[in-house]
Structure formats: C-alpha cells, structure tokens
mmCIF file of C-alpha atoms in Angstrom:
data_model
loop_
_atom_site.group_PDB
_atom_site.id
_atom_site.type_symbol
_atom_site.label_atom_id
_atom_site.label_comp_id
_atom_site.label_asym_id
_atom_site.label_seq_id
_atom_site.Cartn_x
_atom_site.Cartn_y
_atom_site.Cartn_z
ATOM 1 C CA MET X 78 36.449 7.697 18.498
ATOM 2 C CA ILE X 79 37.372 10.656 17.648
ATOM 3 C CA LEU X 80 35.367 10.497 14.009
ATOM 4 C CA LEU X 81 32.675 9.497 16.310
ATOM 5 C CA GLY X 82 33.065 12.289 19.228
ATOM 6 C CA VAL X 83 32.381 14.299 15.747
ATOM 7 C CA PHE X 84 29.583 12.995 14.546
ATOM 8 C CA ALA X 85 27.698 13.351 17.929
ATOM 9 C CA LEU X 86 29.536 16.743 18.047
ATOM 10 C CA ILE X 87 27.827 17.386 14.635
ATOM 11 C CA TRP X 88 24.240 15.868 15.690
ATOM 12 C CA LEU X 89 24.405 17.442 18.783
ATOM 13 C CA LEU X 90 24.321 21.036 17.244
ATOM 14 C CA ALA X 91 21.938 20.136 14.805
ATOM 15 C CA SER X 92 19.246 19.438 17.663
ATOM 16 C CA LEU X 93 19.822 22.490 19.245
ATOM 17 C CA PHE X 94 19.378 24.636 16.080
ATOM 18 C CA ASN X 95 16.609 22.204 15.227
ATOM 19 C CA TYR X 96 14.876 23.497 18.591
ATOM 20 C CA PRO X 97 13.211 26.981 16.669
ATOM 21 C CA GLU X 98 11.221 25.165 13.882
ATOM 22 C CA ASP X 99 9.883 24.099 16.695
ATOM 23 C CA PRO X 100 6.020 25.486 17.248
ATOM 24 C CA GLN X 101 5.615 25.451 20.212
ATOM 25 C CA LEU X 102 7.948 28.707 20.789
ATOM 26 C CA LEU X 103 5.627 30.799 20.127
ATOM 27 C CA SER X 104 2.609 31.182 22.031
ATOM 28 C CA ILE X 105 -1.059 30.838 21.208
ATOM 29 C CA GLN X 106 -1.403 34.597 21.743
ATOM 30 C CA ARG X 107 1.875 35.809 20.009
ATOM 31 C CA GLU X 108 0.362 34.120 16.530
ATOM 32 C CA GLU X 109 -3.119 36.059 17.458
ATOM 33 C CA LYS X 110 -1.584 38.989 17.073
ATOM 34 C CA LEU X 111 0.523 37.609 13.866
ATOM 35 C CA GLY X 112 -2.829 35.709 12.746
ATOM 36 C CA GLU X 113 -4.838 39.331 12.658
ATOM 37 C CA ALA X 114 -1.382 41.154 11.147
ATOM 38 C CA TYR X 115 -1.560 38.732 8.284
ATOM 39 C CA VAL X 116 -5.021 38.653 7.434
ATOM 40 C CA ASP X 117 -5.571 42.117 7.662
ATOM 41 C CA PHE X 118 -2.182 42.811 5.048
ATOM 42 C CA ILE X 119 -4.368 40.324 2.869
ATOM 43 C CA LEU X 120 -7.878 41.387 2.537
ATOM 44 C CA LEU X 121 -6.326 44.582 0.576
ATOM 45 C CA ASN X 122 -4.987 42.292 -2.421
ATOM 46 C CA PRO X 123 -8.500 43.284 -4.422
ATOM 47 C CA MET X 124 -7.940 39.158 -5.027
ATOM 48 C CA PHE X 125 -9.182 38.985 -1.058
ATOM 49 C CA ARG X 126 -11.585 41.405 -1.135
ATOM 50 C CA GLU X 127 -14.422 40.987 1.854
ATOM 51 C CA LEU X 128 -17.440 39.940 0.975
ATOM 52 C CA GLU X 129 -20.601 41.610 2.702
ATOM 53 C CA ASN X 130 -22.912 39.312 2.558
ATOM 54 C CA ASP X 131 -25.471 39.181 5.691
ATOM 55 C CA THR X 132 -27.038 35.628 4.622
ATOM 56 C CA ILE X 133 -23.997 34.405 3.843
ATOM 57 C CA ASP X 134 -22.299 35.612 6.915
ATOM 58 C CA SER X 135 -24.296 33.761 8.873
ATOM 59 C CA ALA X 136 -24.731 30.654 7.571
ATOM 60 C CA VAL X 137 -20.790 30.793 8.108
ATOM 61 C CA LYS X 138 -20.866 31.722 11.135
ATOM 62 C CA LEU X 139 -23.548 29.334 11.807
ATOM 63 C CA ILE X 140 -20.971 26.076 10.332
ATOM 64 C CA GLY X 141 -18.690 27.947 12.728
ATOM 65 C CA GLU X 142 -19.970 27.669 15.461
ATOM 66 C CA ARG X 143 -21.918 23.772 14.785
ATOM 67 C CA LEU X 144 -18.373 23.025 14.514
ATOM 68 C CA GLU X 145 -16.361 25.126 17.456
ATOM 69 C CA LYS X 146 -19.592 23.268 19.701
ATOM 70 C CA GLY X 147 -18.600 19.833 18.676
ATOM 71 C CA LEU X 148 -14.595 20.792 18.942
ATOM 72 C CA LYS X 149 -15.861 21.373 23.003
ATOM 73 C CA HIS X 150 -11.761 22.901 23.999
ATOM 74 C CA SER X 151 -9.977 24.561 22.106
ATOM 75 C CA ASP X 152 -6.797 27.792 22.215
ATOM 76 C CA TYR X 153 -8.103 29.246 19.556
ATOM 77 C CA HIS X 154 -10.454 31.872 19.282
ATOM 78 C CA TYR X 155 -11.669 31.786 15.404
ATOM 79 C CA ARG X 156 -12.573 33.502 12.817
ATOM 80 C CA PHE X 157 -14.079 32.458 9.564
ATOM 81 C CA VAL X 158 -13.534 35.730 6.735
ATOM 82 C CA VAL X 159 -16.162 35.437 2.653
ATOM 83 C CA PHE X 160 -13.700 37.134 0.247
ATOM 84 C CA GLU X 161 -14.228 37.359 -2.931
ATOM 85 C CA ASN X 162 -13.346 35.279 -5.408
ATOM 86 C CA THR X 163 -14.627 32.901 -7.957
ATOM 87 C CA MET X 164 -11.623 30.138 -7.504
ATOM 88 C CA ILE X 165 -12.161 27.952 -5.223
ATOM 89 C CA ASN X 166 -10.869 28.152 -2.096
ATOM 90 C CA ALA X 167 -10.148 28.734 1.377
ATOM 91 C CA PHE X 168 -6.864 28.385 3.369
ATOM 92 C CA THR X 169 -5.987 28.655 6.542
ATOM 93 C CA VAL X 170 -3.988 31.615 9.006
ATOM 94 C CA PRO X 171 -1.599 31.995 12.132
ATOM 95 C CA GLY X 172 -3.749 32.326 15.077
ATOM 96 C CA GLY X 173 -6.947 30.601 14.017
ATOM 97 C CA ASN X 174 -8.426 31.601 10.881
ATOM 98 C CA ILE X 175 -9.552 30.547 8.189
ATOM 99 C CA LEU X 176 -10.530 32.137 4.686
ATOM 100 C CA ILE X 177 -13.090 31.051 2.102
ATOM 101 C CA SER X 178 -13.805 32.795 -1.539
ATOM 102 C CA SER X 179 -17.765 32.763 -1.547
ATOM 103 C CA GLY X 180 -16.163 30.140 -5.192
ATOM 104 C CA LEU X 181 -16.023 26.886 -2.624
ATOM 105 C CA ILE X 182 -18.773 28.358 -1.219
ATOM 106 C CA ALA X 183 -20.801 28.270 -4.713
ATOM 107 C CA PHE X 184 -19.462 24.684 -5.388
ATOM 108 C CA CYS X 185 -20.773 23.280 -2.086
ATOM 109 C CA ASP X 186 -24.408 21.412 -3.358
ATOM 110 C CA SER X 187 -24.693 21.304 0.752
ATOM 111 C CA PRO X 188 -23.762 23.145 3.788
ATOM 112 C CA GLU X 189 -22.304 19.868 4.908
ATOM 113 C CA GLU X 190 -19.556 19.801 2.362
ATOM 114 C CA LEU X 191 -18.881 23.164 3.792
ATOM 115 C CA ALA X 192 -18.536 22.202 7.499
ATOM 116 C CA ALA X 193 -16.306 19.518 6.349
ATOM 117 C CA VAL X 194 -13.664 21.934 5.074
ATOM 118 C CA MET X 195 -13.416 23.714 7.579
ATOM 119 C CA ALA X 196 -13.321 21.299 9.836
ATOM 120 C CA HIS X 197 -10.511 20.653 7.404
ATOM 121 C CA GLU X 198 -8.968 23.721 8.435
ATOM 122 C CA MET X 199 -9.633 23.919 11.928
ATOM 123 C CA GLY X 200 -7.139 19.943 12.057
ATOM 124 C CA HIS X 201 -4.748 22.402 10.224
ATOM 125 C CA VAL X 202 -5.187 25.452 13.015
ATOM 126 C CA GLU X 203 -4.976 23.185 16.185
ATOM 127 C CA GLU X 204 -1.631 20.656 14.382
ATOM 128 C CA ARG X 205 -0.874 24.063 14.313
ATOM 129 C CA HIS X 206 0.315 22.990 11.183
ATOM 130 C CA VAL X 207 0.734 26.508 9.777
ATOM 131 C CA LEU X 208 2.917 27.794 11.974
ATOM 132 C CA THR X 209 5.137 24.960 11.836
ATOM 133 C CA ARG X 210 5.570 24.545 7.945
ATOM 134 C CA LEU X 211 6.577 28.698 7.975
ATOM 135 C CA ILE X 212 8.813 28.406 11.465
ATOM 136 C CA LYS X 213 10.655 26.239 8.640
ATOM 137 C CA GLU X 214 10.402 28.346 6.116
ATOM 138 C CA LEU X 215 11.814 31.222 7.496
ATOM 139 C CA GLY X 216 12.888 31.094 11.423
ATOM 140 C CA ILE X 217 10.753 33.110 14.293
ATOM 141 C CA ASP X 218 12.595 36.365 14.085
ATOM 142 C CA ILE X 219 11.905 36.671 10.803
ATOM 143 C CA LEU X 220 8.184 35.741 11.402
ATOM 144 C CA THR X 221 7.971 37.461 13.720
ATOM 145 C CA SER X 222 10.387 40.872 13.021
ATOM 146 C CA GLY X 223 7.064 42.944 12.465
ATOM 147 C CA ASP X 224 8.804 43.983 9.260
ATOM 148 C CA GLN X 225 6.415 45.204 6.279
ATOM 149 C CA TYR X 226 8.792 43.738 3.598
ATOM 150 C CA VAL X 227 8.708 40.797 4.682
ATOM 151 C CA LEU X 228 4.236 40.883 6.363
ATOM 152 C CA GLY X 229 4.500 40.685 2.074
ATOM 153 C CA GLU X 230 5.808 37.448 1.431
ATOM 154 C CA VAL X 231 4.615 35.643 4.726
ATOM 155 C CA THR X 232 0.945 36.955 3.194
ATOM 156 C CA GLY X 233 2.294 35.377 -0.182
ATOM 157 C CA LEU X 234 3.297 31.950 0.979
ATOM 158 C CA LEU X 235 0.201 31.411 3.371
ATOM 159 C CA THR X 236 -2.414 32.060 -0.005
ATOM 160 C CA SER X 237 -0.242 30.465 -2.771
ATOM 161 C CA THR X 238 1.958 27.228 -1.431
ATOM 162 C CA SER X 239 0.776 23.578 0.328
ATOM 163 C CA PHE X 240 1.477 21.656 2.880
ATOM 164 C CA ASP X 241 2.627 18.241 3.132
ATOM 165 C CA ARG X 242 0.359 15.400 2.266
ATOM 166 C CA LYS X 243 1.223 14.179 6.324
ATOM 167 C CA GLN X 244 0.067 17.202 7.638
ATOM 168 C CA GLU X 245 -3.129 16.666 5.446
ATOM 169 C CA GLU X 246 -3.249 12.921 6.052
ATOM 170 C CA GLU X 247 -3.660 14.868 9.842
ATOM 171 C CA ALA X 248 -6.175 17.005 8.311
ATOM 172 C CA ASP X 249 -7.908 14.611 6.841
ATOM 173 C CA LEU X 250 -8.369 12.640 9.904
ATOM 174 C CA PHE X 251 -8.686 15.631 12.471
ATOM 175 C CA ALA X 252 -11.784 16.446 10.200
ATOM 176 C CA ALA X 253 -13.318 13.638 10.558
ATOM 177 C CA GLY X 254 -13.427 13.032 14.505
ATOM 178 C CA LEU X 255 -15.083 16.527 14.828
ATOM 179 C CA LEU X 256 -17.115 16.165 11.313
ATOM 180 C CA GLU X 257 -18.579 12.869 13.581
ATOM 181 C CA LEU X 258 -18.368 14.728 16.727
ATOM 182 C CA SER X 259 -20.802 18.075 15.486
ATOM 183 C CA SER X 260 -22.828 15.437 14.342
ATOM 184 C CA ILE X 261 -22.801 16.112 11.055
ATOM 185 C CA GLU X 262 -21.235 12.547 8.258
ATOM 186 C CA PRO X 263 -17.347 12.658 8.629
ATOM 187 C CA ARG X 264 -18.325 10.405 4.795
ATOM 188 C CA THR X 265 -18.673 14.167 3.969
ATOM 189 C CA LEU X 266 -15.947 13.808 3.046
ATOM 190 C CA ALA X 267 -15.242 11.224 0.642
ATOM 191 C CA THR X 268 -18.084 13.321 -0.779
ATOM 192 C CA LEU X 269 -15.990 16.354 -1.531
ATOM 193 C CA PHE X 270 -12.969 14.732 -2.334
ATOM 194 C CA ARG X 271 -15.085 12.914 -4.735
ATOM 195 C CA ARG X 272 -15.961 16.272 -6.972
ATOM 196 C CA LEU X 273 -12.526 18.122 -6.436
ATOM 197 C CA ASP X 274 -11.198 14.758 -7.899
ATOM 198 C CA GLU X 275 -12.966 15.475 -10.979
ATOM 199 C CA GLU X 276 -13.063 18.828 -10.770
ATOM 200 C CA SER X 277 -9.068 18.930 -10.616
ATOM 201 C CA ASP X 278 -8.560 20.635 -13.810
ATOM 202 C CA ASN X 279 -10.494 23.480 -13.781
ATOM 203 C CA GLU X 280 -8.309 26.427 -13.581
ATOM 204 C CA LEU X 281 -10.665 28.438 -10.878
ATOM 205 C CA MET X 282 -8.773 25.443 -8.022
ATOM 206 C CA LYS X 283 -4.968 25.299 -8.700
ATOM 207 C CA HIS X 284 -5.013 27.018 -5.763
ATOM 208 C CA PHE X 285 -7.028 24.792 -4.014
ATOM 209 C CA GLU X 286 -4.716 23.268 -1.138
ATOM 210 C CA ILE X 287 -6.731 20.939 -0.097
ATOM 211 C CA ILE X 288 -6.163 19.179 -3.659
ATOM 212 C CA SER X 289 -2.273 19.987 -3.698
ATOM 213 C CA THR X 290 -1.655 16.245 -3.219
ATOM 214 C CA HIS X 291 -4.016 14.766 -6.711
ATOM 215 C CA PRO X 292 -3.185 12.404 -7.486
ATOM 216 C CA ASN X 293 -3.179 10.758 -4.047
ATOM 217 C CA LEU X 294 -6.767 12.123 -3.405
ATOM 218 C CA SER X 295 -8.481 8.766 -4.508
ATOM 219 C CA SER X 296 -6.452 7.277 -1.452
ATOM 220 C CA ARG X 297 -7.570 10.460 0.564
ATOM 221 C CA ILE X 298 -11.597 9.108 -0.345
ATOM 222 C CA ARG X 299 -10.989 5.162 0.404
ATOM 223 C CA GLU X 300 -9.326 6.692 3.793
ATOM 224 C CA ALA X 301 -12.662 8.608 3.689
ATOM 225 C CA LEU X 302 -15.626 6.263 3.547
ATOM 226 C CA SER X 303 -13.413 4.135 5.530
ATOM 227 C CA TYR X 304 -13.999 5.927 8.640
ATOM 228 C CA GLN X 305 -16.280 4.579 10.822
ATOM 229 C CA PRO X 306 -18.805 6.884 13.136
ATOM 230 C CA GLY X 307 -19.492 5.209 16.081
ATOM 231 C CA ASP X 308 -23.039 2.873 17.462
ATOM 232 C CA ASP X 309 -24.644 6.152 18.533
ATOM 233 C CA PHE X 310 -23.855 7.991 15.991
ATOM 234 C CA GLU X 311 -26.621 11.051 14.168
ATOM 235 C CA ALA X 312 -26.298 13.091 11.810
ATOM 236 C CA LEU X 313 -27.920 16.174 12.279
ATOM 237 C CA PRO X 314 -28.922 18.391 9.257
ATOM 238 C CA ILE X 315 -27.127 21.849 9.438
ATOM 239 C CA ASP X 316 -30.464 23.975 9.630
ATOM 240 C CA LEU X 317 -29.473 26.582 6.885
ATOM 241 C CA ASP X 318 -31.445 26.775 3.172
ATOM 242 C CA TRP X 319 -28.123 26.047 1.367
ATOM 243 C CA GLU X 320 -30.204 27.221 -1.969
ATOM 244 C CA ARG X 321 -31.274 31.328 -0.319
ATOM 245 C CA VAL X 322 -27.558 31.517 0.855
ATOM 246 C CA LYS X 323 -25.311 29.735 -2.861
ATOM 247 C CA ALA X 324 -28.087 32.637 -4.174
ATOM 248 C CA GLY X 325 -27.035 35.569 -1.884
ATOM 249 C CA LEU X 326 -23.101 35.032 -3.748
#
C-alpha cells in the first residue's frame, strides 16, 4: 500500500509538472508578440532575406486571402512572408506567421499547389503545433524570457527542426478540409506529395518539414487521395497567371 501511495504521488507530481507543456497556457496575443520578434530576427539572417517583389507578394496575398476566407474564423492574424532562397521550403513561426521560400514558389506547378502547402502550414498554426513543440523542448519561462541568446536558439529550432508524424497527419487533414472550404481541389495535396517524393533526394529540399517523415510520404499520398469532398463541392481555379508569377522570381 505504501508503494502504491508513493507511485500515485509520483504520478500526480509528474502530471502537475507536465502542465507547462500545454500551449493553452500562453495566450494567442502573447504568442503573436513572440512571433513578431522571431520573424524579425529570422529575416536579419541573409539566408532568409525577405523577397521584395510586388508580383510575388500580390500572388501570395491572394492565395492567403482565399484560404483565410475558407477558414471563416481564426484567432490568428496571418502573415505570409516570402524569403529569397533556392531551397524548397516553408515553415511556421508562432503567432500565425508562415515563411515561404522563393524556391518553393518556383517548384510549384500551380497556385493550387502553393495553396496546399500554405493550408498545411496553417494547420500547424491552428493546432498550435509549433508552440507545443517549443514549450516541450524549452519550457514557457525560457521561451518568453526575451533574452537575445534564447531568441537566436529559438529561431534556429524554428528553421531547422520538424514535426512528428502525428502532427504532420493532423496538418494534412486540416489542409484537405481547408482546401475544400476554399473551393480548391483538396487532393492537390496528393499531387504535391508525389512530386515532393520524386524530388526527395534533392539537396535543395533537405530542410522542407513537409517531407521530414519520408518514407511515410507514400501513405500520406494515399490518405490525400482517399479524401472525399462533399457532393456539392466545386473546384474554382485561383485567378493567377502562374507562369507570370514565377517569372517574377
């Protein structure tokens, strides 16, 4: 009985100490302020220099607005930033910030493919995957310390580490649903994953978190293909001259 009591006490203490890993303990408003600081710090790095191109910015904004309209309601104010790098990459920063490489835009064969990536990253935002991972690895106290050294370490984690398979699957499912709500063919995800799978040995793709679970991409392709939109679903093309957009790169 004494041993059972000791184990019960240990379990209770472990449960209490696990609470700081709960992203709900950090408000959306505070997360957004942290995210602004992280984005500003990341963009100071020459590898992530913000791309200044009106054509690209307008195209990404149009796609983002289409997805946000499909989302209907979110506690986040999304910001999509394109950075100049040939790497095929996109990643999420706390607070609804999504960074997209010019290399990814060049890789996408259509605006719908880029929309699929953006919807996937929005899934990580809405599910608070980024915050969960950072709190688990660093703890809230370190994460919110404001220390410049910590800021540098956090941005390093944001740009180099990946989500686990469960989180990727959740983001995939969220993306398919959001694409459907946005009148974009949700199975575009499967096309995107197939093309990424074919290029997965490409050195330019080594940091792309979407393929971090490779070789599990094959099962994700099957899942994306098996997604069935509603009977009243109608795909509407995104009104962009994609070749003109990519020529702006």
